[in-house]
Coordinates of C-alpha atoms in Angstrom, one line a residue:
X15 CA -70.3 15.9 68.8
X16 CA -70.4 13.4 66.9
X17 CA -73.5 11.2 67.0
X18 CA -74.4 7.7 64.1
X19 CA -77.5 8.2 62.1
X20 CA -78.1 5.2 61.7
X21 CA -78.9 4.3 65.6
X22 CA -81.0 7.5 66.3
X23 CA -84.1 8.3 67.4
X24 CA -83.5 10.6 70.5
X25 CA -81.2 12.1 72.0
X26 CA -80.6 12.6 75.7
X27 CA -79.0 15.5 77.3
X28 CA -78.0 15.7 81.2
X29 CA -76.0 17.9 82.7
X30 CA -73.8 16.7 85.1
X31 CA -71.2 18.1 87.7
X32 CA -68.4 16.8 91.2
X33 CA -67.5 17.4 93.7
X34 CA -63.2 17.6 92.8
X35 CA -61.1 16.3 89.4
X36 CA -63.4 13.5 87.1
X37 CA -62.0 13.1 84.0
X38 CA -64.6 11.6 80.5
X39 CA -63.4 7.5 81.3
X40 CA -64.3 8.2 85.3
X41 CA -68.7 9.5 83.6
X42 CA -68.2 6.8 81.1
X43 CA -67.7 4.3 83.9
X44 CA -70.1 5.6 86.5
X45 CA -72.2 5.6 84.2
X46 CA -72.3 1.8 83.1
X47 CA -71.8 1.0 86.8
X48 CA -74.2 2.5 88.7
X49 CA -77.2 1.5 86.1
X50 CA -75.4 -2.5 85.7
X51 CA -79.0 -4.7 87.1
X52 CA -81.1 -1.3 88.2
X53 CA -83.1 -1.9 84.6
X54 CA -82.9 -5.1 84.5
X55 CA -81.6 -7.5 81.6
X56 CA -83.1 -5.2 78.8
X57 CA -82.4 -1.7 79.3
X58 CA -78.4 -3.0 80.7
X59 CA -76.9 -0.9 78.8
X60 CA -73.5 -2.9 78.0
X61 CA -76.5 -5.2 76.2
X62 CA -77.8 -2.5 74.1
X63 CA -75.0 -0.8 73.7
X64 CA -73.0 -4.4 71.3
X65 CA -76.9 -4.4 69.4
X66 CA -76.5 -0.6 69.1
X67 CA -79.5 0.1 69.9
X68 CA -77.7 2.7 72.3
X69 CA -75.1 4.7 70.6
X70 CA -71.5 6.1 72.2
X71 CA -71.5 7.8 74.8
X72 CA -70.4 10.8 74.8
X73 CA -68.8 13.6 77.2
X74 CA -67.9 16.8 78.2
X75 CA -66.7 18.0 81.0
X76 CA -64.3 21.1 82.7
X77 CA -62.3 21.8 86.0
X78 CA -61.9 24.7 87.5
X79 CA -61.1 25.6 90.9
X80 CA -61.6 22.0 92.4
X81 CA -65.3 20.9 90.6
X82 CA -66.0 19.6 87.6
X83 CA -68.9 20.3 84.8
X84 CA -69.9 19.6 81.7
X85 CA -72.9 17.8 79.5
X86 CA -73.1 13.6 79.2
X87 CA -75.2 13.0 75.3
X88 CA -76.5 8.9 75.1
X89 CA -77.9 8.8 71.6
X90 CA -81.2 6.1 71.5
X91 CA -83.2 4.5 69.3
X92 CA -85.5 2.3 72.0
X93 CA -88.4 3.5 71.8
X94 CA -90.1 7.5 74.0
X95 CA -90.8 5.2 77.1
X96 CA -87.6 3.3 76.9
X97 CA -85.6 6.6 76.0
X98 CA -87.0 7.5 79.1
X99 CA -86.5 5.0 81.7
X100 CA -82.7 5.0 80.6
X101 CA -82.4 8.7 80.6
X102 CA -84.2 9.0 84.3
X103 CA -81.8 6.1 85.6
X104 CA -79.1 8.5 84.9
X105 CA -80.4 10.9 86.7
X106 CA -79.6 8.1 90.2
X107 CA -75.5 8.3 89.5
X108 CA -73.7 10.3 92.9
X109 CA -70.7 9.4 92.6
X110 CA -67.7 9.2 89.7
X111 CA -64.5 7.9 90.6
X112 CA -63.9 9.2 94.4
X113 CA -66.3 12.0 94.3
X114 CA -70.1 12.8 94.8
X115 CA -71.3 14.4 91.8
X116 CA -74.9 14.9 90.4
X117 CA -76.7 13.9 87.0
X118 CA -80.0 16.1 85.8
X119 CA -81.5 15.0 83.0
X120 CA -82.1 18.4 80.8
X121 CA -84.1 17.2 77.8
X122 CA -85.1 13.9 75.3
X123 CA -84.5 15.3 71.4
X124 CA -86.7 13.8 69.0
X125 CA -83.5 13.7 66.3
X126 CA -86.3 12.8 63.5
X127 CA -88.0 16.4 63.9
X128 CA -84.7 18.0 63.6
X129 CA -84.0 16.1 60.1
X130 CA -87.0 16.9 60.1
X131 CA -86.3 21.2 60.1
X132 CA -83.0 20.5 58.5
X133 CA -84.9 18.5 55.2
X134 CA -87.7 21.0 55.1
X135 CA -84.1 23.9 55.2
X136 CA -82.3 22.2 52.2
X137 CA -85.7 21.2 50.3
X138 CA -86.2 25.7 50.4
X139 CA -82.6 25.9 49.2
X140 CA -82.8 23.4 46.4
X141 CA -87.2 24.4 44.9
X142 CA -85.5 27.8 45.4
X143 CA -82.2 27.3 43.1
X144 CA -84.6 24.7 41.2
X145 CA -87.8 27.8 40.8
X146 CA -84.7 30.2 39.1
X147 CA -82.8 27.6 36.7
X148 CA -86.2 27.2 35.4
X149 CA -87.4 30.3 35.4
X150 CA -84.1 31.5 34.0
X151 CA -84.0 29.2 31.0
X152 CA -87.9 30.2 30.8
X153 CA -87.0 33.8 29.8
X154 CA -83.4 32.1 28.3
X155 CA -86.4 29.7 25.7
X156 CA -89.1 32.5 25.3
X157 CA -86.8 35.1 24.1
X158 CA -84.6 32.6 22.3
X159 CA -88.2 31.9 19.4
X160 CA -90.1 35.7 19.0
X161 CA -86.3 36.9 19.1
X162 CA -85.9 33.8 16.3
X163 CA -89.5 34.4 15.0
X164 CA -88.6 38.2 15.3
X165 CA -85.2 37.3 13.0
X166 CA -87.8 35.1 10.5
X167 CA -90.0 38.2 9.7
X168 CA -88.1 40.8 9.2
X169 CA -87.5 41.2 5.1
X170 CA -85.3 42.9 2.9
X171 CA -88.0 44.8 0.8
X172 CA -86.4 47.1 -2.5
X173 CA -82.5 46.5 -4.2
X174 CA -81.1 48.3 -2.4
X175 CA -82.7 44.9 -0.5
X176 CA -84.1 47.7 2.8
X177 CA -84.8 46.2 6.9
X178 CA -88.0 46.5 7.3
X179 CA -91.7 45.2 9.2
X180 CA -93.4 42.4 6.5
X181 CA -96.5 44.9 7.0
X182 CA -93.7 47.3 4.5
X183 CA -96.6 46.8 1.7
X184 CA -100.0 46.8 2.8
X185 CA -99.6 49.6 5.5
X186 CA -100.2 52.7 4.6
X187 CA -98.4 54.2 7.0
X188 CA -94.6 53.9 7.4
X189 CA -91.7 53.8 10.1
X190 CA -88.7 54.8 9.5
X191 CA -86.2 53.8 11.9
X192 CA -81.8 53.8 11.5
X193 CA -80.5 50.2 11.6
X194 CA -81.8 46.8 11.7
X195 CA -81.7 46.7 15.5
X196 CA -84.1 49.4 15.1
X197 CA -86.6 47.4 13.5
X198 CA -85.4 44.6 15.8
X199 CA -86.4 46.1 19.0
X200 CA -90.0 47.2 16.8
X201 CA -91.5 43.8 15.3
X202 CA -90.5 42.5 19.4
X203 CA -93.3 45.3 20.4
X204 CA -95.9 44.3 17.6
X205 CA -95.1 46.4 15.2
X206 CA -94.0 45.3 11.9
X207 CA -94.2 48.4 9.5
X208 CA -90.3 50.2 10.5
X209 CA -88.3 50.2 7.7
X210 CA -84.3 50.7 7.7
X211 CA -82.2 53.3 6.2
X212 CA -79.6 51.2 7.0
X213 CA -76.9 55.0 7.4
X214 CA -77.3 58.5 6.4
X215 CA -77.7 58.1 2.7
X216 CA -81.3 57.6 1.8
X217 CA -82.4 55.3 -0.7
X218 CA -84.7 55.6 -3.3
X219 CA -86.8 53.2 -1.7
X220 CA -87.6 55.3 1.0
X221 CA -88.1 58.4 -1.4
X222 CA -90.7 56.2 -4.1
X223 CA -92.4 54.5 -0.5
X224 CA -93.2 58.5 0.6
X225 CA -94.7 59.3 -2.5
X226 CA -97.6 56.7 -1.3
X227 CA -97.7 56.7 2.5
X228 CA -97.6 58.5 5.4
X229 CA -93.7 58.9 7.4
X230 CA -92.9 59.0 10.4
X231 CA -89.3 59.1 10.5
X232 CA -88.4 57.8 14.3
X233 CA -85.2 58.8 14.9
X234 CA -82.6 58.2 17.5
X235 CA -82.5 60.8 20.2
X236 CA -78.7 61.8 19.2
X237 CA -76.9 63.7 18.0
X238 CA -76.3 61.1 14.8
X239 CA -80.6 61.2 14.8
X240 CA -80.3 64.4 13.9
X241 CA -78.8 64.4 10.8
X242 CA -80.1 61.2 9.7
X243 CA -83.9 63.2 9.7
X244 CA -82.3 66.7 7.6
X245 CA -80.8 64.3 5.2
X246 CA -84.3 62.2 5.1
X247 CA -86.4 65.8 5.0
X248 CA -84.0 66.3 2.1
X249 CA -85.0 63.4 -0.3
X250 CA -88.2 62.1 0.7
X251 CA -91.1 63.7 1.7
X252 CA -91.7 63.0 5.8
X253 CA -95.1 63.7 7.2
X254 CA -94.2 63.4 11.1
X255 CA -91.3 63.3 13.4
X256 CA -90.8 60.9 16.4
X257 CA -87.7 60.8 18.1
X258 CA -86.3 59.1 21.2
X259 CA -85.3 60.6 24.5
X260 CA -82.1 62.2 24.5
X261 CA -79.4 60.2 24.8
X262 CA -81.3 56.5 24.6
X263 CA -81.3 55.1 20.8
X264 CA -85.2 53.7 19.3
X265 CA -82.7 50.1 19.3
X266 CA -83.2 49.9 23.4
X267 CA -86.2 51.4 23.6
X268 CA -89.0 49.0 26.1
X269 CA -92.8 49.4 24.9
X270 CA -94.5 51.9 27.1
X271 CA -91.5 54.3 26.1
X272 CA -91.8 53.7 21.7
X273 CA -95.7 53.6 22.6
X274 CA -95.6 57.1 24.1
X275 CA -92.9 58.5 21.4
X276 CA -95.4 58.0 18.5
X277 CA -98.5 59.2 20.9
X278 CA -95.8 62.4 20.9
X279 CA -95.4 63.1 17.4
X280 CA -94.7 66.3 15.2
X281 CA -95.8 67.0 12.0
X282 CA -92.5 67.4 10.4
X283 CA -92.8 71.4 9.7
X284 CA -93.2 71.8 13.1
X285 CA -90.6 70.3 14.0
X286 CA -88.6 71.0 12.4
X287 CA -89.2 75.1 12.8
X288 CA -89.8 73.5 17.0
X289 CA -85.7 72.4 17.1
X290 CA -84.3 75.3 14.9
X291 CA -83.4 71.8 12.9
X292 CA -81.5 73.3 9.3
X293 CA -82.1 71.5 6.4
X294 CA -80.4 71.4 3.1
X295 CA -81.6 74.7 0.6
X296 CA -82.4 71.6 -1.9
X297 CA -85.1 69.8 0.2
X298 CA -87.2 73.1 0.1
X299 CA -85.8 73.1 -4.5
X300 CA -87.0 70.2 -4.7
X301 CA -90.8 71.1 -3.5
X302 CA -91.1 74.4 -5.0
X303 CA -93.3 73.3 -8.7
X304 CA -95.9 72.5 -7.1
X305 CA -95.6 76.0 -4.1
X306 CA -93.7 78.2 -5.7
X307 CA -96.7 81.7 -5.9
X308 CA -97.4 83.5 -8.6
X309 CA -98.9 87.1 -7.5
X310 CA -95.8 89.1 -8.8
X311 CA -97.2 88.2 -12.7
X312 CA -98.5 90.3 -14.9
X313 CA -102.2 88.5 -14.8
X314 CA -104.4 89.1 -13.0
X315 CA -102.8 90.4 -9.8
X316 CA -105.0 92.9 -9.3
X317 CA -108.1 91.6 -9.5
X318 CA -107.0 88.7 -6.9
X319 CA -105.6 91.6 -4.6
X320 CA -109.4 93.4 -4.7
X321 CA -111.3 90.8 -1.9
X322 CA -108.8 91.4 0.6
X323 CA -107.5 94.4 0.9
X324 CA -108.9 95.1 4.3
X325 CA -106.3 92.7 5.7
X326 CA -103.5 95.2 3.1
X327 CA -101.6 90.8 2.1
X328 CA -101.3 90.7 -0.9
X329 CA -98.9 93.5 -0.9
X330 CA -96.3 91.2 -0.3
X331 CA -95.5 88.1 -1.6
X332 CA -93.6 87.5 1.5
X333 CA -94.8 86.5 5.4
X334 CA -92.0 87.8 6.6
X335 CA -92.8 90.8 4.1
X336 CA -95.4 91.3 5.6
X337 CA -94.5 91.2 9.7
X338 CA -92.4 92.9 9.6
X339 CA -94.4 95.1 7.3
X340 CA -97.5 95.2 10.3
X341 CA -96.1 97.7 13.0
X342 CA -96.6 100.2 9.7
X343 CA -100.0 100.0 9.1
X344 CA -101.2 101.5 12.7
X345 CA -103.9 99.7 12.5
X346 CA -107.0 100.0 15.4
X347 CA -107.5 95.4 15.4
X348 CA -111.2 94.6 14.2
X349 CA -113.3 93.2 17.1
X350 CA -112.9 89.5 15.3
X351 CA -109.0 90.1 15.4
X352 CA -109.1 91.3 19.5
X353 CA -110.8 88.3 19.9
X354 CA -108.8 85.5 18.0
X355 CA -105.9 87.8 20.0
X356 CA -107.5 86.6 23.1
X357 CA -108.0 83.7 22.5
X358 CA -103.7 83.1 21.3
X359 CA -102.7 83.9 24.9
X360 CA -105.2 81.7 26.2
X361 CA -103.7 78.7 25.2
X362 CA -100.3 80.5 25.0
X363 CA -97.9 77.3 26.7
X364 CA -101.2 74.8 26.6
X365 CA -100.1 73.7 23.3
X366 CA -103.7 73.7 22.1
X367 CA -105.5 74.3 18.9
X368 CA -108.9 75.7 18.8
X369 CA -111.9 75.2 15.4
X370 CA -113.7 78.5 15.4
X371 CA -117.1 78.7 13.7
X372 CA -118.2 81.4 11.4
X373 CA -119.8 83.8 13.9
X374 CA -116.5 83.1 16.0
X375 CA -117.8 80.4 18.4
X376 CA -116.1 76.9 20.0
X377 CA -116.2 74.0 17.3
X378 CA -114.0 71.8 18.9
X379 CA -110.6 72.0 21.4
X380 CA -107.5 69.5 20.1
X381 CA -104.5 68.5 20.3
X382 CA -102.0 71.0 17.7
X383 CA -100.5 67.4 17.4
X384 CA -103.6 65.8 16.2
X385 CA -104.9 69.6 14.7
X386 CA -104.3 68.2 10.6
X387 CA -105.5 65.1 11.3
X388 CA -109.1 66.4 12.8
X389 CA -108.4 69.0 10.1
X390 CA -109.0 66.0 6.8
X391 CA -111.6 63.8 9.0
X392 CA -113.6 67.2 9.9
X393 CA -117.8 67.8 8.9
X394 CA -118.0 70.6 10.3
X395 CA -117.9 74.4 8.4
X396 CA -114.4 75.5 10.6
X397 CA -114.0 79.3 10.0
X398 CA -111.0 79.7 11.6
X399 CA -108.3 78.0 13.7
X400 CA -106.4 79.3 16.6
X401 CA -103.3 77.3 17.9
X402 CA -101.2 77.3 19.9
X403 CA -98.0 76.8 17.6
X404 CA -96.2 77.3 14.4
X405 CA -97.8 77.7 11.3
X406 CA -96.5 74.9 8.8
X407 CA -96.9 75.2 4.9
X408 CA -99.1 71.5 5.6
X409 CA -101.5 73.8 7.8
X410 CA -101.8 75.7 5.0
X411 CA -102.8 74.0 2.4
X412 CA -105.4 71.4 4.7
X413 CA -107.3 75.9 5.4
X414 CA -107.3 76.2 1.5
X415 CA -109.0 72.2 1.2
X416 CA -111.2 73.0 3.8
X417 CA -111.7 76.0 2.9
X418 CA -110.6 77.5 6.1
X419 CA -110.3 82.1 5.8
X420 CA -108.2 82.8 9.0
X421 CA -105.6 81.4 10.1
X422 CA -103.8 81.9 13.5
X423 CA -100.7 80.7 15.3
X424 CA -98.1 81.1 18.0
X425 CA -95.4 82.2 14.9
X426 CA -94.9 81.3 11.9
X427 CA -93.2 78.3 9.8
X428 CA -91.0 77.7 6.7
X429 CA -94.0 79.0 4.5
X430 CA -93.3 78.2 0.4
X431 CA -96.9 78.5 -0.1
X432 CA -99.0 81.9 0.5
X433 CA -102.9 81.5 -0.5
X434 CA -104.8 84.3 -1.0
X435 CA -107.7 83.2 0.2
X436 CA -106.4 83.0 3.6
X437 CA -105.5 85.5 6.1
X438 CA -102.9 84.8 8.2
X439 CA -101.9 85.7 12.2
X440 CA -99.6 85.4 14.3
X441 CA -99.0 86.4 17.8
X442 CA -96.6 89.9 16.7
X443 CA -99.3 90.6 14.3
X444 CA -101.9 91.1 16.2
X445 CA -99.9 92.7 19.6

């Protein structure tokens, strides 16, 4: 059914039934013929149709078993009163052609309401499309501006022109990553002190920076990240290691993942021991001049060993030899050793550390990853450390600086210098 929208404000819906077979022209003729003169000249259907105040009368009719049924639609641009009068006049029709017929009006539809509903639905569709396009263009614009600013912020540092953040010189700490895209991702999330090595061959610029700054190596969670870390540990002084989740790269991490990885960074020595990363021997040799032990020289071995004779430690130049010899001593643990062993068992699988006073009372308990920094900052007189972790050279050096006499850990790492003034015990020694 087609309705002319230019002549339609209302649409009359009527139903017809006839006791015989009738066709569409019969129905239209009956409507015009039987209403002629009924409503006066002002509402004569022929005149109204000529003037365009009512539209084309549409009829849908079908016949079955000698009877006909169908629907009549009359579009009207008259006002509500005139349209209602015209609709009621249809119900006066009682014959169509030679057959008796009945017409009943189902409803008068306000076409403008239907149009308004269609307008609302279409407006919703258009608005959704507009919002979607605007949001996409806004995101693209924001991302474009952000990326352009990030690219502008990246500097080329050192002789090798390494990609780096703008704060690489001003910051006391730097983050060493693999490539330019890693630096870009960190810049995107507000970290401006990163520098890239650009390959597995570590540039001299990185080694020079590592002498004066606290270095965190932030590597990918794959085989390539481990290779770069090995090379970096070989040629530069790395303080901490942070690693992306397994199978992921630094360049694809979200801000939350980046911050979590950096918060969970580990001291380099502990990371190497925990993950059994094989560092080439020349890395240890490079650090050896400052850390070679001298207890075997003939000058003063005996006087240095006498103060700690009770534990029979100075007889050994190597911590590994001492650990092998420990079972042979067969000595009963002292009260302090018993207490330290019990604390170590309590801390098992907690990744916690306890700082103890001279009377073996607890001063503070901290996470193992914060132990080194806490030792540096602590103003308390610490006598012993017990922690669920690997005893590293760095921890021993800090113990010497802080005049800590006892260090107890889960196991011993790669120690190049065993200080005679610090007693070091592991779980195996105290078992």
